[in-house]
Amino acid sequence: MAAVSVGFVLPYTATAQATEINSQAEYAFVTDFMSGKVLMEKQADAPMKPASMAKIMTIYIAFQRIKDGSLTLDDTFLISEKAWRKGGSKTFVEVGKQVSVRDLLYGVIIQSGNDAAIAIAEGISGTEEAFAEEMNYVARNLSLSNTVFKNSTGWPDPEQITTARDLNILTTALIRNFPVDEFPDLYPIFQIQNFTYNGIKQGNRNPLVYGTQGADGLKTGHTEESGYGLVGSAQREGQRVIMVLNGMASMKQRSSESRRLMDLMFREFKLYKLYDKDET
């Protein structure tokens, strides 16, 4: 594919700053995927708790194993008692059962299942603690300079920390490194609206996939210490926007604010192809 040069038309002035857009979120970092242009930021490098948005790294590592051929969607992992007993959001996997990587990924991505995330972690690294070490190794390789993972789920831990910028970098890497044309069974899972496992049907936690134009991912998070957060992505007319929000007060606020900001980004920032590679 030929490389392109891109430009932005900003409202009223070519020197408009990303911080001019306000948000109810305590933390925000929004970028254009192709160029990396920062469209909006608010406390982008302030430490915050990732909650279930940490599962994006769990998913990234599983995708990487599938990409390098050491894992397939049809492989199965044994469900431990630790995974089965884990509280919070669940896929309702059963202890002692063998569950396919495909079902576990659906459980993590769509249902935000803590049990499914732990099963993936243990299946790949033997223990969740060892998997957390791999999460941090990958984080360093991706230059997530202000992130520390302590578990596969985002479960509260005093040492677990990230930033809105780091989650944006991780999400950008996930979309770039596992393109849909090469891996049609991976990233598209994020936009599926519901998944039934063990006879229990659960809807996607991401409000963007219910009617926001072009939305195709990714992940929500919530704990008392983090508030309500969302990592979202949408693509319209060849332009993709990556959005990280956190620290909102309710599910309702998360839903309305993420929809509002995503639509605003596409209204106010446009990509233009100026010339092809090597063209004078």
Coordinates of C-alpha atoms in Angstrom, one line a residue:
M1 CA 0.0 0.0 0.0
A2 CA 1.3 3.4 -0.9
A3 CA 2.1 5.7 2.1
V4 CA 0.1 8.9 2.2
S5 CA 0.6 12.3 3.8
V6 CA -2.2 13.4 5.9
G7 CA -3.5 16.8 7.1
F8 CA -6.1 17.9 9.6
V9 CA -8.6 20.7 9.3
L10 CA -9.2 22.0 12.8
P11 CA -12.2 24.1 13.8
Y12 CA -11.5 27.9 13.2
T13 CA -7.7 27.7 13.4
A14 CA -4.9 25.4 12.3
T15 CA -3.3 25.8 15.7
A16 CA -6.3 24.6 17.9
Q17 CA -5.1 22.6 20.9
A18 CA -6.4 19.1 21.8
T19 CA -7.2 20.3 25.4
E20 CA -9.8 22.8 24.1
I21 CA -12.5 20.1 24.1
N22 CA -14.0 19.5 27.6
S23 CA -15.2 16.2 29.0
Q24 CA -16.9 14.9 32.1
A25 CA -14.2 12.1 32.3
E26 CA -11.5 12.7 34.8
Y27 CA -8.9 11.2 32.3
A28 CA -9.0 11.3 28.5
F29 CA -6.7 10.7 25.6
V30 CA -8.0 10.6 22.0
T31 CA -6.0 10.1 18.9
D32 CA -6.3 9.6 15.1
F33 CA -5.1 6.0 14.5
M34 CA -3.4 6.5 11.2
S35 CA -1.3 9.6 12.0
G36 CA -1.1 9.4 15.8
K37 CA -2.3 13.0 16.0
V38 CA -3.6 13.8 19.5
L39 CA -7.2 15.1 19.2
M40 CA -7.9 15.5 22.9
E41 CA -6.2 15.0 26.2
K42 CA -7.0 15.5 29.8
Q43 CA -4.7 14.2 32.5
A44 CA -3.3 11.8 29.9
D45 CA -0.3 10.9 31.9
A46 CA -1.8 11.0 35.4
P47 CA -1.8 7.6 37.2
M48 CA -5.1 5.9 37.2
K49 CA -6.5 2.4 37.8
P50 CA -7.3 0.4 34.7
A51 CA -10.1 -1.8 36.1
S52 CA -11.2 -4.3 33.4
M53 CA -9.5 -2.2 30.7
A54 CA -6.4 -4.1 31.8
K55 CA -7.9 -7.1 30.0
I56 CA -6.8 -5.5 26.7
M57 CA -3.3 -6.6 27.5
T58 CA -4.5 -10.1 28.3
I59 CA -6.2 -10.2 25.0
Y60 CA -3.2 -8.7 23.2
I61 CA -1.0 -11.5 24.5
A62 CA -3.4 -14.2 23.5
F63 CA -3.7 -12.6 20.0
Q64 CA 0.1 -12.6 19.8
R65 CA 0.3 -16.3 20.6
I66 CA -2.3 -17.0 17.9
K67 CA -0.3 -14.9 15.4
D68 CA 3.0 -16.7 16.1
G69 CA 1.3 -20.1 15.9
S70 CA 1.9 -21.3 19.4
L71 CA -1.9 -21.1 20.2
T72 CA -5.1 -21.6 18.2
L73 CA -8.7 -20.7 18.8
D74 CA -9.5 -24.4 19.0
D75 CA -7.0 -25.2 21.7
T76 CA -8.5 -25.7 25.2
F77 CA -7.5 -24.6 28.7
L78 CA -8.4 -26.3 31.9
I79 CA -10.5 -24.2 34.3
S80 CA -8.9 -24.0 37.7
E81 CA -10.7 -23.5 41.0
K82 CA -9.1 -20.0 41.2
A83 CA -10.6 -19.0 37.9
W84 CA -14.0 -20.5 38.7
R85 CA -14.2 -18.8 42.1
K86 CA -13.2 -15.3 41.0
G87 CA -15.9 -12.7 41.6
G88 CA -17.0 -9.7 39.6
S89 CA -18.1 -10.1 36.0
K90 CA -18.1 -13.8 34.9
T91 CA -18.4 -16.0 31.9
F92 CA -19.5 -18.8 34.2
V93 CA -17.0 -21.4 33.1
E94 CA -17.0 -24.5 35.2
V95 CA -14.1 -25.8 37.3
G96 CA -12.3 -28.8 35.9
K97 CA -13.7 -28.3 32.4
Q98 CA -11.7 -27.8 29.2
V99 CA -12.8 -24.6 27.4
S100 CA -11.7 -23.5 24.0
V101 CA -9.5 -20.4 23.6
R102 CA -12.2 -19.1 21.3
D103 CA -14.9 -19.2 24.0
L104 CA -12.5 -17.8 26.6
L105 CA -11.7 -14.8 24.3
Y106 CA -15.4 -14.2 23.7
G107 CA -15.9 -14.4 27.4
V108 CA -13.2 -11.8 28.1
I109 CA -14.0 -9.4 25.3
I110 CA -17.8 -9.5 25.2
Q111 CA -18.7 -10.4 28.8
S112 CA -15.6 -9.1 30.6
G113 CA -15.3 -12.4 32.4
N114 CA -12.7 -12.4 35.1
D115 CA -12.9 -16.2 35.2
A116 CA -12.2 -16.4 31.5
A117 CA -9.3 -13.9 31.8
I118 CA -7.6 -16.0 34.6
A119 CA -8.1 -19.2 32.5
I120 CA -6.3 -17.6 29.6
A121 CA -3.5 -16.3 31.9
E122 CA -3.0 -19.8 33.5
G123 CA -3.3 -21.6 30.2
I124 CA -0.5 -19.4 28.6
S125 CA 1.9 -18.9 31.6
G126 CA 0.9 -21.6 34.1
T127 CA -0.1 -19.1 36.8
E128 CA -1.7 -15.7 36.8
E129 CA 1.3 -14.3 38.6
A130 CA 3.6 -15.5 35.9
F131 CA 1.3 -14.1 33.3
A132 CA 1.4 -10.7 35.0
E133 CA 5.1 -10.7 34.5
E134 CA 4.6 -11.3 30.8
M135 CA 2.1 -8.5 30.7
N136 CA 4.7 -6.1 32.1
Y137 CA 7.3 -7.4 29.7
V138 CA 5.1 -6.7 26.7
A139 CA 4.1 -3.4 28.2
R140 CA 7.8 -2.4 28.3
N141 CA 8.3 -3.5 24.7
L142 CA 5.3 -1.3 23.7
S143 CA 6.7 1.7 25.6
L144 CA 3.9 1.8 28.2
S145 CA 6.2 3.7 30.5
N146 CA 3.7 4.4 33.2
T147 CA 1.9 1.0 33.5
V148 CA 2.3 -1.8 35.9
F149 CA 0.1 -4.9 35.7
K150 CA -0.4 -7.2 38.7
N151 CA -3.1 -9.5 37.3
S152 CA -5.0 -10.5 34.1
T153 CA -8.3 -9.0 35.1
G154 CA -7.8 -5.5 36.3
W155 CA -8.9 -6.6 39.8
P156 CA -7.9 -3.9 42.3
D157 CA -4.3 -4.0 43.5
P158 CA -2.4 -1.2 45.1
E159 CA 0.5 -1.6 42.7
Q160 CA -1.6 -1.9 39.5
I161 CA -1.5 1.4 37.6
T162 CA -1.7 2.9 34.1
T163 CA -2.5 6.1 32.2
A164 CA -4.9 7.1 29.5
R165 CA -2.0 7.6 27.1
D166 CA -0.6 4.1 27.8
L167 CA -4.0 2.4 27.2
N168 CA -4.2 4.3 24.0
I169 CA -0.8 3.1 22.9
L170 CA -1.7 -0.5 23.8
T171 CA -5.0 -0.3 21.9
T172 CA -3.3 1.2 18.8
A173 CA -0.8 -1.6 18.8
L174 CA -3.5 -4.2 19.1
I175 CA -5.4 -2.9 16.1
R176 CA -2.3 -2.4 14.1
N177 CA -0.6 -5.7 14.8
F178 CA -3.6 -7.9 14.3
P179 CA -5.2 -6.5 11.1
V180 CA -8.7 -7.8 10.3
D181 CA -7.7 -8.8 6.7
E182 CA -5.0 -11.2 8.2
F183 CA -6.8 -12.3 11.3
P184 CA -10.6 -12.1 10.6
D185 CA -11.4 -14.1 13.7
L186 CA -9.7 -11.9 16.3
Y187 CA -10.4 -8.1 16.4
P188 CA -13.9 -8.4 15.1
I189 CA -14.9 -10.2 18.3
F190 CA -15.0 -6.7 20.0
Q191 CA -18.0 -5.6 18.1
I192 CA -20.2 -8.6 18.7
Q193 CA -23.2 -7.5 20.8
N194 CA -23.8 -10.6 22.9
F195 CA -22.4 -14.1 23.7
T196 CA -24.0 -17.1 25.3
Y197 CA -21.9 -19.5 27.3
N198 CA -23.2 -22.3 29.6
G199 CA -26.7 -21.3 28.7
I200 CA -26.2 -17.7 30.0
K201 CA -26.6 -14.9 27.5
Q202 CA -24.8 -11.6 28.2
G203 CA -24.5 -8.4 26.3
N204 CA -21.4 -6.6 25.3
R205 CA -20.4 -4.1 28.0
N206 CA -19.3 -1.5 25.5
P207 CA -22.1 1.0 24.8
L208 CA -20.5 2.2 21.6
V209 CA -21.3 -1.0 19.7
Y210 CA -25.0 -0.3 20.1
G211 CA -25.6 2.2 17.4
T212 CA -22.5 4.5 17.3
Q213 CA -21.5 4.8 13.7
G214 CA -18.4 2.7 12.8
A215 CA -17.8 1.6 16.4
D216 CA -16.0 -1.8 16.5
G217 CA -14.4 -1.9 20.0
L218 CA -13.1 -2.2 22.6
K219 CA -13.4 -2.5 26.4
T220 CA -15.1 -1.0 29.4
G221 CA -13.9 -1.0 33.0
H222 CA -15.3 -0.1 36.5
T223 CA -14.2 -0.4 40.1
E224 CA -14.9 2.0 43.0
E225 CA -11.4 3.3 42.8
S226 CA -11.2 3.8 39.0
G227 CA -14.8 5.0 38.4
Y228 CA -16.3 4.1 35.0
G229 CA -14.0 3.9 32.0
L230 CA -14.0 3.0 28.4
V231 CA -11.5 2.3 25.6
G232 CA -13.3 2.8 22.3
S233 CA -12.5 2.7 18.6
A234 CA -14.6 3.7 15.6
Q235 CA -13.9 4.0 11.9
R236 CA -15.7 6.2 9.4
E237 CA -14.7 6.8 5.8
G238 CA -11.3 5.4 6.3
Q239 CA -10.5 7.4 9.4
R240 CA -10.2 5.6 12.8
V241 CA -10.3 7.3 16.2
I242 CA -9.0 5.7 19.3
M243 CA -10.5 7.0 22.6
V244 CA -9.6 6.4 26.2
L245 CA -11.8 7.8 29.0
N246 CA -11.8 7.0 32.7
G247 CA -13.0 8.3 36.0
M248 CA -16.7 8.9 35.1
A249 CA -19.4 8.7 37.7
S250 CA -21.9 6.2 36.3
M251 CA -22.7 3.8 33.4
K252 CA -25.1 6.3 32.0
Q253 CA -22.5 9.0 32.0
R254 CA -19.9 6.7 30.4
S255 CA -22.4 5.8 27.7
S256 CA -23.5 9.3 26.8
E257 CA -20.0 10.9 27.1
S258 CA -18.3 8.3 25.0
R259 CA -20.9 8.6 22.3
R260 CA -20.8 12.4 22.4
L261 CA -17.0 12.6 22.2
M262 CA -16.7 10.0 19.4
D263 CA -19.2 11.8 17.2
L264 CA -17.5 15.1 18.0
M265 CA -14.1 13.8 17.0
F266 CA -15.3 12.8 13.5
R267 CA -17.1 16.1 13.1
E268 CA -14.2 18.3 14.1
F269 CA -11.2 16.4 12.7
K270 CA -10.9 15.2 9.1
L271 CA -8.1 13.4 7.3
Y272 CA -7.2 14.5 3.8
K273 CA -4.9 12.6 1.4
L274 CA -2.6 15.2 -0.1
Y275 CA -0.4 13.1 -2.3
D276 CA 0.9 9.6 -2.9
K277 CA 4.3 8.3 -2.0
D278 CA 7.0 9.6 -4.3
E279 CA 4.6 12.0 -6.0
T280 CA 5.9 15.5 -6.5

